[in-house]
CSV table of C-alpha atoms and ligand atoms in Angstrom, one decimal:
chain,number,residue,atom,x,y,z
A,1,MET,CA,0.0,0.0,0.0
A,2,THR,CA,1.6,3.3,-1.0
A,3,GLY,CA,-0.2,5.0,1.8
A,4,ARG,CA,-2.6,8.0,1.9
A,5,GLU,CA,-1.1,10.9,-0.1
A,6,VAL,CA,-1.1,14.5,1.3
A,7,ASP,CA,0.9,17.6,0.6
A,8,VAL,CA,1.9,18.1,4.2
A,9,ALA,CA,1.7,15.9,7.3
A,10,ILE,CA,1.8,17.7,10.6
A,11,ILE,CA,2.9,15.3,13.3
A,12,GLY,CA,1.4,16.5,16.6
A,13,GLY,CA,-1.9,18.1,17.3
A,14,GLY,CA,-1.0,20.3,20.3
A,15,GLN,CA,-0.8,24.1,20.0
A,16,ALA,CA,2.2,24.0,17.7
A,17,GLY,CA,0.5,21.7,15.2
A,18,LEU,CA,-2.8,23.6,15.4
A,19,ALA,CA,-1.1,27.0,14.8
A,20,THR,CA,0.8,25.6,11.8
A,21,ALA,CA,-2.4,24.0,10.5
A,22,TYR,CA,-4.3,27.4,10.7
A,23,HIS,CA,-1.7,29.1,8.5
A,24,LEU,CA,-1.5,26.1,6.0
A,25,ARG,CA,-5.2,26.2,5.7
A,26,ARG,CA,-5.1,30.0,4.9
A,27,ALA,CA,-2.4,29.2,2.3
A,28,GLY,CA,-4.7,26.6,0.6
A,29,ILE,CA,-2.3,23.7,1.3
A,30,ASP,CA,-3.6,20.1,1.6
A,31,PHE,CA,-2.6,18.7,5.0
A,32,VAL,CA,-3.4,16.3,7.7
A,33,ILE,CA,-2.6,16.4,11.4
A,34,LEU,CA,-1.5,13.0,12.9
A,35,ASP,CA,-1.8,13.2,16.7
A,36,GLY,CA,-1.1,10.5,19.3
A,37,GLU,CA,-3.7,11.6,21.8
A,38,ALA,CA,-7.2,10.3,21.8
A,39,VAL,CA,-8.6,13.8,22.5
A,40,PRO,CA,-7.5,17.4,21.8
A,41,GLY,CA,-5.2,19.5,24.0
A,42,GLY,CA,-1.7,18.1,23.5
A,43,ALA,CA,0.4,18.0,26.6
A,44,TRP,CA,-2.0,20.3,28.4
A,45,ARG,CA,-4.1,17.1,29.0
A,46,HIS,CA,-1.3,15.9,31.3
A,47,GLY,CA,-0.7,19.1,33.3
A,48,TRP,CA,-1.4,18.9,37.0
A,49,ASP,CA,-4.8,19.9,38.4
A,50,SER,CA,-3.9,23.4,39.7
A,51,LEU,CA,-1.7,24.3,36.7
A,52,ARG,CA,-2.3,27.8,35.4
A,53,LEU,CA,-0.8,29.7,32.5
A,54,PHE,CA,1.8,32.2,33.6
A,55,SER,CA,0.4,34.6,31.1
A,56,PRO,CA,-3.1,36.2,30.9
A,57,ALA,CA,-5.5,34.9,28.2
A,58,ALA,CA,-4.8,37.9,26.0
A,59,TYR,CA,-1.2,36.8,25.9
A,60,SER,CA,-1.9,33.2,25.3
A,61,SER,CA,-3.8,33.1,22.0
A,62,LEU,CA,-3.2,31.1,18.9
A,63,PRO,CA,-3.4,32.7,15.5
A,64,GLY,CA,-6.9,33.8,14.4
A,65,TRP,CA,-8.9,33.4,17.6
A,66,PRO,CA,-8.1,35.2,20.9
A,67,MET,CA,-8.3,32.9,23.9
A,68,PRO,CA,-11.6,33.8,25.6
A,69,GLN,CA,-11.2,35.9,28.7
A,70,GLY,CA,-12.4,33.8,31.6
A,71,GLY,CA,-12.9,35.1,35.2
A,72,ASP,CA,-9.3,34.4,36.2
A,73,ASP,CA,-6.2,36.5,35.5
A,74,TYR,CA,-4.3,33.3,34.6
A,75,PRO,CA,-6.3,30.7,32.6
A,76,SER,CA,-6.4,27.2,34.2
A,77,ARG,CA,-5.2,24.0,32.5
A,78,ASP,CA,-8.8,23.1,31.8
A,79,ALA,CA,-9.4,26.5,30.1
A,80,VAL,CA,-6.4,25.9,27.8
A,81,ILE,CA,-7.7,22.4,26.9
A,82,ASP,CA,-11.1,23.8,26.2
A,83,TYR,CA,-9.6,26.5,24.0
A,84,LEU,CA,-7.5,24.1,22.0
A,85,THR,CA,-10.5,21.8,21.6
A,86,ARG,CA,-12.7,24.5,20.3
A,87,TYR,CA,-9.9,25.9,18.2
A,88,GLU,CA,-9.7,22.6,16.3
A,89,GLN,CA,-13.5,22.6,15.8
A,90,ARG,CA,-13.7,26.3,14.9
A,91,TYR,CA,-11.3,25.7,11.9
A,92,ALA,CA,-12.5,22.2,11.2
A,93,LEU,CA,-8.9,21.1,11.2
A,94,PRO,CA,-8.3,17.6,9.8
A,95,VAL,CA,-6.9,15.7,12.8
A,96,GLU,CA,-6.4,11.9,12.7
A,97,ARG,CA,-6.2,10.6,16.2
A,98,PRO,CA,-5.1,8.6,18.1
A,99,VAL,CA,-2.4,7.9,15.6
A,100,GLN,CA,1.1,7.0,16.8
A,101,VAL,CA,3.7,8.0,14.3
A,102,GLN,CA,6.5,5.4,14.5
A,103,ALA,CA,8.9,6.7,11.8
A,104,VAL,CA,9.4,9.2,9.0
A,105,ILE,CA,11.5,7.7,6.2
A,106,TYR,CA,12.5,8.6,2.7
A,107,ASP,CA,10.2,7.3,-0.1
A,108,VAL,CA,11.4,8.2,-3.5
A,109,ASP,CA,10.5,11.9,-3.9
A,110,ARG,CA,8.2,11.9,-0.8
A,111,LEU,CA,8.5,11.3,2.9
A,112,ARG,CA,6.7,8.2,4.2
A,113,ILE,CA,5.1,8.4,7.6
A,114,GLU,CA,4.8,5.0,9.3
A,115,THR,CA,2.0,4.9,11.9
A,116,ASP,CA,0.1,2.4,13.9
A,117,LYS,CA,-2.8,3.1,11.6
A,118,GLY,CA,-1.0,2.5,8.4
A,119,PRO,CA,1.4,4.7,6.3
A,120,TRP,CA,1.0,8.2,4.9
A,121,ARG,CA,3.1,9.8,2.2
A,122,ALA,CA,3.7,13.6,2.1
A,123,ARG,CA,5.7,16.2,0.1
A,124,GLY,CA,6.6,17.8,3.4
A,125,VAL,CA,6.4,17.0,7.1
A,126,VAL,CA,6.1,19.4,10.0
A,127,MET,CA,7.2,18.0,13.3
A,128,ALA,CA,5.2,19.5,16.2
A,129,THR,CA,5.5,16.7,18.7
A,130,GLY,CA,6.5,18.9,21.7
A,131,THR,CA,8.5,17.7,24.6
A,132,TRP,CA,6.1,16.3,27.1
A,133,ARG,CA,6.9,12.7,26.1
A,134,HIS,CA,10.5,13.2,27.0
A,135,PRO,CA,10.8,14.4,30.6
A,136,HIS,CA,14.4,15.1,31.6
A,137,VAL,CA,15.8,13.7,34.9
A,138,PRO,CA,19.4,14.6,35.6
A,139,HIS,CA,21.7,11.8,37.0
A,140,TYR,CA,23.1,12.1,40.5
A,141,PRO,CA,25.6,9.5,42.0
A,142,GLY,CA,23.9,6.7,43.9
A,143,GLN,CA,20.5,7.3,42.2
A,144,GLU,CA,20.0,3.6,41.7
A,145,LEU,CA,20.5,3.0,45.5
A,146,PHE,CA,17.7,5.3,46.5
A,147,GLU,CA,14.6,3.3,47.8
A,148,GLY,CA,12.2,6.3,47.9
A,149,GLN,CA,10.0,7.5,45.1
A,150,GLN,CA,11.0,9.6,42.1
A,151,LEU,CA,8.4,11.5,40.1
A,152,HIS,CA,8.8,13.9,37.2
A,153,SER,CA,6.5,17.0,37.1
A,154,ALA,CA,5.1,15.6,33.8
A,155,HIS,CA,3.4,12.9,35.9
A,156,TYR,CA,2.4,15.0,38.9
A,157,SER,CA,-1.3,15.6,39.4
A,158,GLY,CA,-1.8,17.2,42.9
A,159,PRO,CA,-0.4,17.5,46.4
A,160,GLU,CA,-2.9,15.2,48.3
A,161,ARG,CA,-0.9,11.9,48.2
A,162,PHE,CA,2.3,13.6,49.5
A,163,ALA,CA,0.8,14.9,52.8
A,164,GLY,CA,3.1,13.9,55.7
A,165,GLN,CA,6.0,13.0,53.4
A,166,ARG,CA,9.5,14.5,53.4
A,167,LEU,CA,10.0,15.9,49.9
A,168,LEU,CA,12.6,17.4,47.7
A,169,VAL,CA,11.4,19.5,44.8
A,170,VAL,CA,14.3,19.8,42.3
A,171,GLY,CA,14.3,22.5,39.6
A,172,GLY,CA,14.3,26.3,39.5
A,173,GLY,CA,11.8,27.2,36.8
A,174,ASN,CA,8.1,28.0,36.8
A,175,SER,CA,7.2,24.3,37.4
A,176,GLY,CA,9.6,24.0,40.3
A,177,ALA,CA,8.2,27.2,41.9
A,178,GLN,CA,4.6,26.2,41.5
A,179,LEU,CA,5.1,22.7,42.8
A,180,GLN,CA,7.2,23.9,45.8
A,181,ALA,CA,4.4,26.4,46.5
A,182,GLU,CA,1.7,23.8,46.4
A,183,LEU,CA,3.5,21.0,48.3
A,184,SER,CA,5.1,23.1,51.0
A,185,ALA,CA,1.5,24.0,52.0
A,186,VAL,CA,0.7,20.3,52.8
A,187,THR,CA,4.0,18.8,53.9
A,188,HIS,CA,7.7,19.4,54.5
A,189,ALA,CA,9.2,20.2,51.0
A,190,THR,CA,12.7,21.4,50.4
A,191,TRP,CA,13.3,23.3,47.1
A,192,VAL,CA,16.6,22.4,45.4
A,193,THR,CA,17.8,24.7,42.6
A,194,GLU,CA,21.2,24.8,40.8
A,195,ARG,CA,21.4,28.5,41.3
A,196,PRO,CA,19.2,31.1,43.1
A,197,PRO,CA,15.8,31.2,41.3
A,198,VAL,CA,15.1,34.4,39.2
A,199,PHE,CA,11.7,35.8,40.1
A,200,LEU,CA,9.8,38.4,38.0
A,201,PRO,CA,8.6,41.4,40.0
A,202,ASP,CA,5.1,40.9,41.5
A,203,ASP,CA,3.4,43.3,39.1
A,204,VAL,CA,4.9,41.7,36.1
A,205,ASP,CA,3.4,38.6,34.5
A,206,GLY,CA,4.3,36.3,31.8
A,207,ARG,CA,3.6,38.8,29.0
A,208,VAL,CA,6.9,40.5,29.7
A,209,LEU,CA,8.6,37.2,28.8
A,210,PHE,CA,7.1,37.4,25.4
A,211,GLN,CA,8.0,41.0,25.0
A,212,ARG,CA,11.6,39.9,25.8
A,213,ALA,CA,11.3,37.1,23.1
A,214,THR,CA,9.9,39.6,20.6
A,215,ALA,CA,12.7,42.1,21.4
A,216,ARG,CA,15.2,39.3,20.8
A,217,ILE,CA,13.7,38.4,17.4
A,218,LYS,CA,13.6,42.1,16.4
A,219,ALA,CA,17.3,42.5,17.4
A,220,PHE,CA,18.3,39.4,15.4
A,221,GLN,CA,16.3,40.6,12.4
A,222,GLU,CA,18.2,43.9,12.7
A,223,GLY,CA,21.5,42.1,13.0
A,224,ARG,CA,22.3,43.3,16.5
A,225,GLU,CA,22.7,41.8,19.9
A,226,PRO,CA,19.4,41.7,21.9
A,227,ASP,CA,19.4,44.6,24.4
A,228,ALA,CA,16.6,43.1,26.4
A,229,PRO,CA,17.4,42.5,30.1
A,230,PRO,CA,19.0,39.1,30.8
A,231,GLY,CA,16.7,36.2,31.6
A,232,GLY,CA,14.2,34.6,29.4
A,233,LEU,CA,11.2,32.3,29.5
A,234,GLY,CA,12.6,30.5,32.6
A,235,ASP,CA,12.1,33.5,34.9
A,236,ILE,CA,9.5,32.7,37.5
A,237,VAL,CA,6.1,34.5,37.2
A,238,MET,CA,4.7,35.4,40.6
A,239,VAL,CA,1.3,33.7,40.2
A,240,ALA,CA,-0.8,33.8,43.4
A,241,PRO,CA,0.2,30.4,44.9
A,242,VAL,CA,3.9,31.3,44.5
A,243,LYS,CA,3.4,34.7,46.1
A,244,ALA,CA,1.5,32.9,49.0
A,245,ALA,CA,4.4,30.5,49.5
A,246,ARG,CA,6.9,33.4,49.6
A,247,ASP,CA,4.8,35.2,52.2
A,248,ARG,CA,4.7,32.0,54.3
A,249,GLY,CA,8.5,31.7,54.0
A,250,ASP,CA,8.4,28.5,52.0
A,251,LEU,CA,10.1,29.7,48.8
A,252,GLY,CA,13.7,29.6,49.9
A,253,SER,CA,15.9,27.2,47.9
A,254,ILE,CA,19.2,25.4,48.5
A,255,ARG,CA,21.9,24.2,46.1
A,256,PRO,CA,21.9,20.6,45.0
A,257,PHE,CA,22.9,17.5,47.1
A,258,ALA,CA,26.1,15.6,46.3
A,259,ARG,CA,24.7,12.1,46.1
A,260,PHE,CA,21.9,9.7,46.9
A,261,THR,CA,21.9,7.3,49.8
A,262,ARG,CA,19.5,4.3,50.3
A,263,THR,CA,17.0,6.5,52.3
A,264,GLY,CA,17.8,10.0,51.1
A,265,VAL,CA,20.6,12.3,50.1
A,266,ASN,CA,24.0,13.5,51.2
A,267,TRP,CA,24.6,17.2,51.0
A,268,THR,CA,28.0,18.7,50.0
A,269,ASP,CA,28.7,19.6,53.7
A,270,GLY,CA,28.5,15.8,54.5
A,271,THR,CA,25.2,16.0,56.3
A,272,GLU,CA,22.5,13.5,55.4
A,273,THR,CA,18.7,13.9,55.0
A,274,ASP,CA,16.1,11.1,54.8
A,275,ILE,CA,13.5,11.8,52.2
A,276,ASP,CA,10.4,9.9,50.9
A,277,THR,CA,10.0,11.4,47.4
A,278,ILE,CA,11.9,13.5,44.9
A,279,ILE,CA,9.8,15.5,42.4
A,280,TRP,CA,11.9,16.4,39.4
A,281,CYS,CA,10.9,19.7,37.8
A,282,THR,CA,13.9,19.5,35.5
A,283,GLY,CA,12.3,20.1,32.1
A,284,PHE,CA,11.9,18.1,29.0
A,285,ARG,CA,13.7,17.2,25.8
A,286,PRO,CA,12.3,17.3,22.2
A,287,ALA,CA,10.2,14.3,21.3
A,288,LEU,CA,11.9,13.6,18.0
A,289,ASP,CA,11.7,9.8,17.9
A,290,PRO,CA,9.9,9.7,14.5
A,291,VAL,CA,12.9,11.2,12.8
A,292,ALA,CA,15.5,9.3,14.9
A,293,GLY,CA,16.3,7.1,11.9
A,294,LEU,CA,17.1,10.0,9.5
A,295,ASP,CA,20.4,10.8,11.3
A,296,LEU,CA,19.5,14.4,11.8
A,297,ILE,CA,19.6,14.8,15.6
A,298,GLU,CA,22.6,16.8,16.9
A,299,PRO,CA,24.5,15.8,20.0
A,300,ASP,CA,22.5,18.4,22.0
A,301,GLY,CA,19.2,16.8,21.0
A,302,THR,CA,18.2,19.5,18.5
A,303,ILE,CA,18.2,19.7,14.7
A,304,ALA,CA,20.2,22.1,12.5
A,305,LEU,CA,17.6,24.5,11.0
A,306,ASP,CA,17.3,27.5,8.8
A,307,SER,CA,14.5,29.2,10.7
A,308,THR,CA,12.3,26.1,11.2
A,309,ARG,CA,13.4,24.1,8.1
A,310,CYS,CA,15.7,21.2,8.5
A,311,ARG,CA,19.1,22.0,6.9
A,312,ARG,CA,19.9,18.4,6.0
A,313,ASN,CA,16.4,17.4,4.9
A,314,PRO,CA,14.5,20.2,3.2
A,315,LYS,CA,11.2,18.3,3.3
A,316,LEU,CA,11.1,18.6,7.1
A,317,TRP,CA,10.2,21.5,9.4
A,318,PHE,CA,10.2,21.7,13.2
A,319,VAL,CA,7.8,24.0,15.1
A,320,GLY,CA,7.2,24.7,18.8
A,321,TYR,CA,10.2,23.3,20.6
A,322,GLY,CA,11.5,26.5,22.1
A,323,THR,CA,14.5,28.6,21.4
A,324,TRP,CA,16.1,26.5,18.7
A,325,THR,CA,12.9,26.8,16.7
A,326,GLY,CA,12.4,30.5,17.5
A,327,PRO,CA,12.4,32.5,20.7
A,328,GLY,CA,9.2,31.9,22.7
A,329,SER,CA,8.1,29.2,20.2
A,330,ALA,CA,7.3,26.7,22.9
A,331,THR,CA,4.5,29.0,24.2
A,332,LEU,CA,0.9,29.6,23.1
A,333,ILE,CA,1.5,33.1,21.9
A,334,GLY,CA,5.1,32.6,20.7
A,335,VAL,CA,4.4,29.6,18.5
A,336,GLY,CA,2.1,31.6,16.2
A,337,ARG,CA,5.1,33.5,14.7
A,338,SER,CA,7.1,30.5,13.7
A,339,ALA,CA,3.9,28.6,12.6
A,340,ARG,CA,3.1,31.5,10.2
A,341,ASP,CA,6.6,31.7,8.8
A,342,THR,CA,6.8,27.9,8.4
A,343,ALA,CA,3.5,27.7,6.5
A,344,ALA,CA,4.5,30.6,4.3
A,345,GLU,CA,7.7,28.9,3.4
A,346,ILE,CA,6.0,25.6,2.7
A,347,ALA,CA,3.3,27.2,0.6
A,348,THR,CA,5.9,29.0,-1.5
A,349,ILE,CA,7.9,25.8,-2.1
A,350,LEU,CA,4.9,23.6,-2.9
A,351,THR,CA,3.1,26.1,-5.1
A,352,GLY,CA,6.1,27.9,-6.4
A,353,LEU,CA,4.2,31.1,-5.6
A,354,PRO,CA,5.0,33.5,-2.8
A,355,THR,CA,2.1,33.7,-0.4
B,401,LIG,P1,2.4,19.3,23.0
B,401,LIG,O1,1.3,20.1,23.7
B,401,LIG,O2,3.2,18.3,23.8
B,401,LIG,O3,1.7,18.5,21.8
B,401,LIG,C1,2.4,17.6,21.0
B,401,LIG,C2,1.4,16.6,20.5
B,401,LIG,O4,2.2,15.7,19.6
B,401,LIG,C3,0.8,15.7,21.6
B,401,LIG,O5,-0.6,15.6,21.3
B,401,LIG,C4,1.5,14.4,21.4
B,401,LIG,O6,0.6,13.3,21.7
B,401,LIG,C5,1.8,14.4,19.9
B,401,LIG,N1,2.9,13.5,19.6
B,401,LIG,C6,4.2,13.5,20.1
B,401,LIG,N2,4.9,12.5,19.5
B,401,LIG,C7,4.0,11.9,18.6
B,401,LIG,C8,4.2,10.7,17.8
B,401,LIG,N3,5.3,10.1,17.7
B,401,LIG,N4,3.1,10.4,17.0
B,401,LIG,C9,1.9,11.0,17.1
B,401,LIG,N5,1.7,12.1,17.9
B,401,LIG,C10,2.8,12.5,18.7
B,401,LIG,N6,3.3,27.9,27.6
B,401,LIG,C11,2.7,29.1,27.7
B,401,LIG,O7,2.4,29.8,26.6
B,401,LIG,N7,2.2,29.6,28.9
B,401,LIG,C12,2.3,28.9,30.0
B,401,LIG,O8,1.9,29.3,31.1
B,401,LIG,C13,3.0,27.6,30.0
B,401,LIG,N8,3.1,26.8,31.1
B,401,LIG,C14,3.6,25.6,31.0
B,401,LIG,C15,3.7,24.8,32.1
B,401,LIG,C16,4.3,23.5,32.1
B,401,LIG,C17,4.3,22.6,33.3
B,401,LIG,C18,4.8,23.1,30.9
B,401,LIG,C19,5.4,21.7,30.8
B,401,LIG,C20,4.8,23.9,29.7
B,401,LIG,C21,4.2,25.1,29.8
B,401,LIG,N9,4.1,25.9,28.7
B,401,LIG,C22,3.5,27.2,28.7
B,401,LIG,C23,4.8,25.5,27.4
B,401,LIG,C24,3.9,25.0,26.3
B,401,LIG,O9,2.7,25.8,26.2
B,401,LIG,C25,3.5,23.6,26.4
B,401,LIG,O10,4.6,22.8,26.6
B,401,LIG,C26,2.7,23.1,25.2
B,401,LIG,O11,2.2,21.8,25.5
B,401,LIG,C27,3.6,22.9,24.0
B,401,LIG,O12,2.8,22.6,22.9
B,401,LIG,P2,3.2,21.7,21.7
B,401,LIG,O13,2.1,21.7,20.7
B,401,LIG,O14,4.6,22.2,21.2
B,401,LIG,O15,3.4,20.3,22.3
């Protein structure tokens, strides 16, 4: 079976895939979205119960349709899922799900997308698979000895089951801050960060992070170094629970431990602490398994790109993975920019006409 034919296959139906689809649709390109989830929402489906955006709705919109302003300053996980679900419906985007893409391989003048529901063939493929499937856990000496629990934030749902436990929350970004805030309210939680966390001022929310990303893009386009203040999308937004934890004195952090023991950790000063659970808020890596066989992935886990187009395979584009696919591109508002440019480039290549 040669497989179903399409101009462009978008692998991943989260926000990055949807934003790219919106612009491909406007360019009149024939495409399909192949998504591994049974329902819409991408990784937002797997966020913890109290997860909130760190940016207001007006700064969290995909192209074409502003995120509805709910009652809260910062939309909840469920509001984001609802928005992504309705976005798909609003634009009647052709999503095939659940479809697990196993591999992208060369197939004469096309790319062949091998899936658990049979093959597709496409003239171009947009990878929008996100990072949620690849939680990152750093290695510490003795980790295999530790008999307590280890959980990545990707699989955390809420604080209830940790009441009474001795916890370490490891990681100095927004996830680490929000989980430290939530867990320290119900049990003894120690926050471990490689360096002192960087907090945005109370009156500044996530939108300033996008303004920084925009300033960076503008600077690069003008061929100069960004003059935006240091820091980036990892700076911690003082959402209400994080502010409350600071006011309780629960937002202090200490530098990492030296090694694990059977029942806890050894600190660099030689002291030892018994712990029950470690929660790793240590980020993610791009979920690029489908292209692993094409020998494109660099030692740092990214792909060499010209903007979002793969330098070594011009039929492949990468959208929504963060800085290496465009400043702010791993965010709801930031992905629209690279999705628009990606769709415009694809349309020009496939139709031979500038869009
Ligand atoms: P995803 O949402 O992960 O979607 C990728 C899709 O691809 C998924 O449906 C997945 O099933 C599918 N997929 C992957 N591999 C395959 C495969 N092989 N075959 C088929 N399908 C596949 N951004 C903001 O703008 N504001 C915030 O406040 C914010 N807070 C965040 C908080 C946390 C805890 C995290 C982790 C991220 C946050 N982000 C935030 C960043 C970003 O919005 C999310 O990470 C978002 O989910 C990225 O969207 P995406 O479409 O790139 O990837």
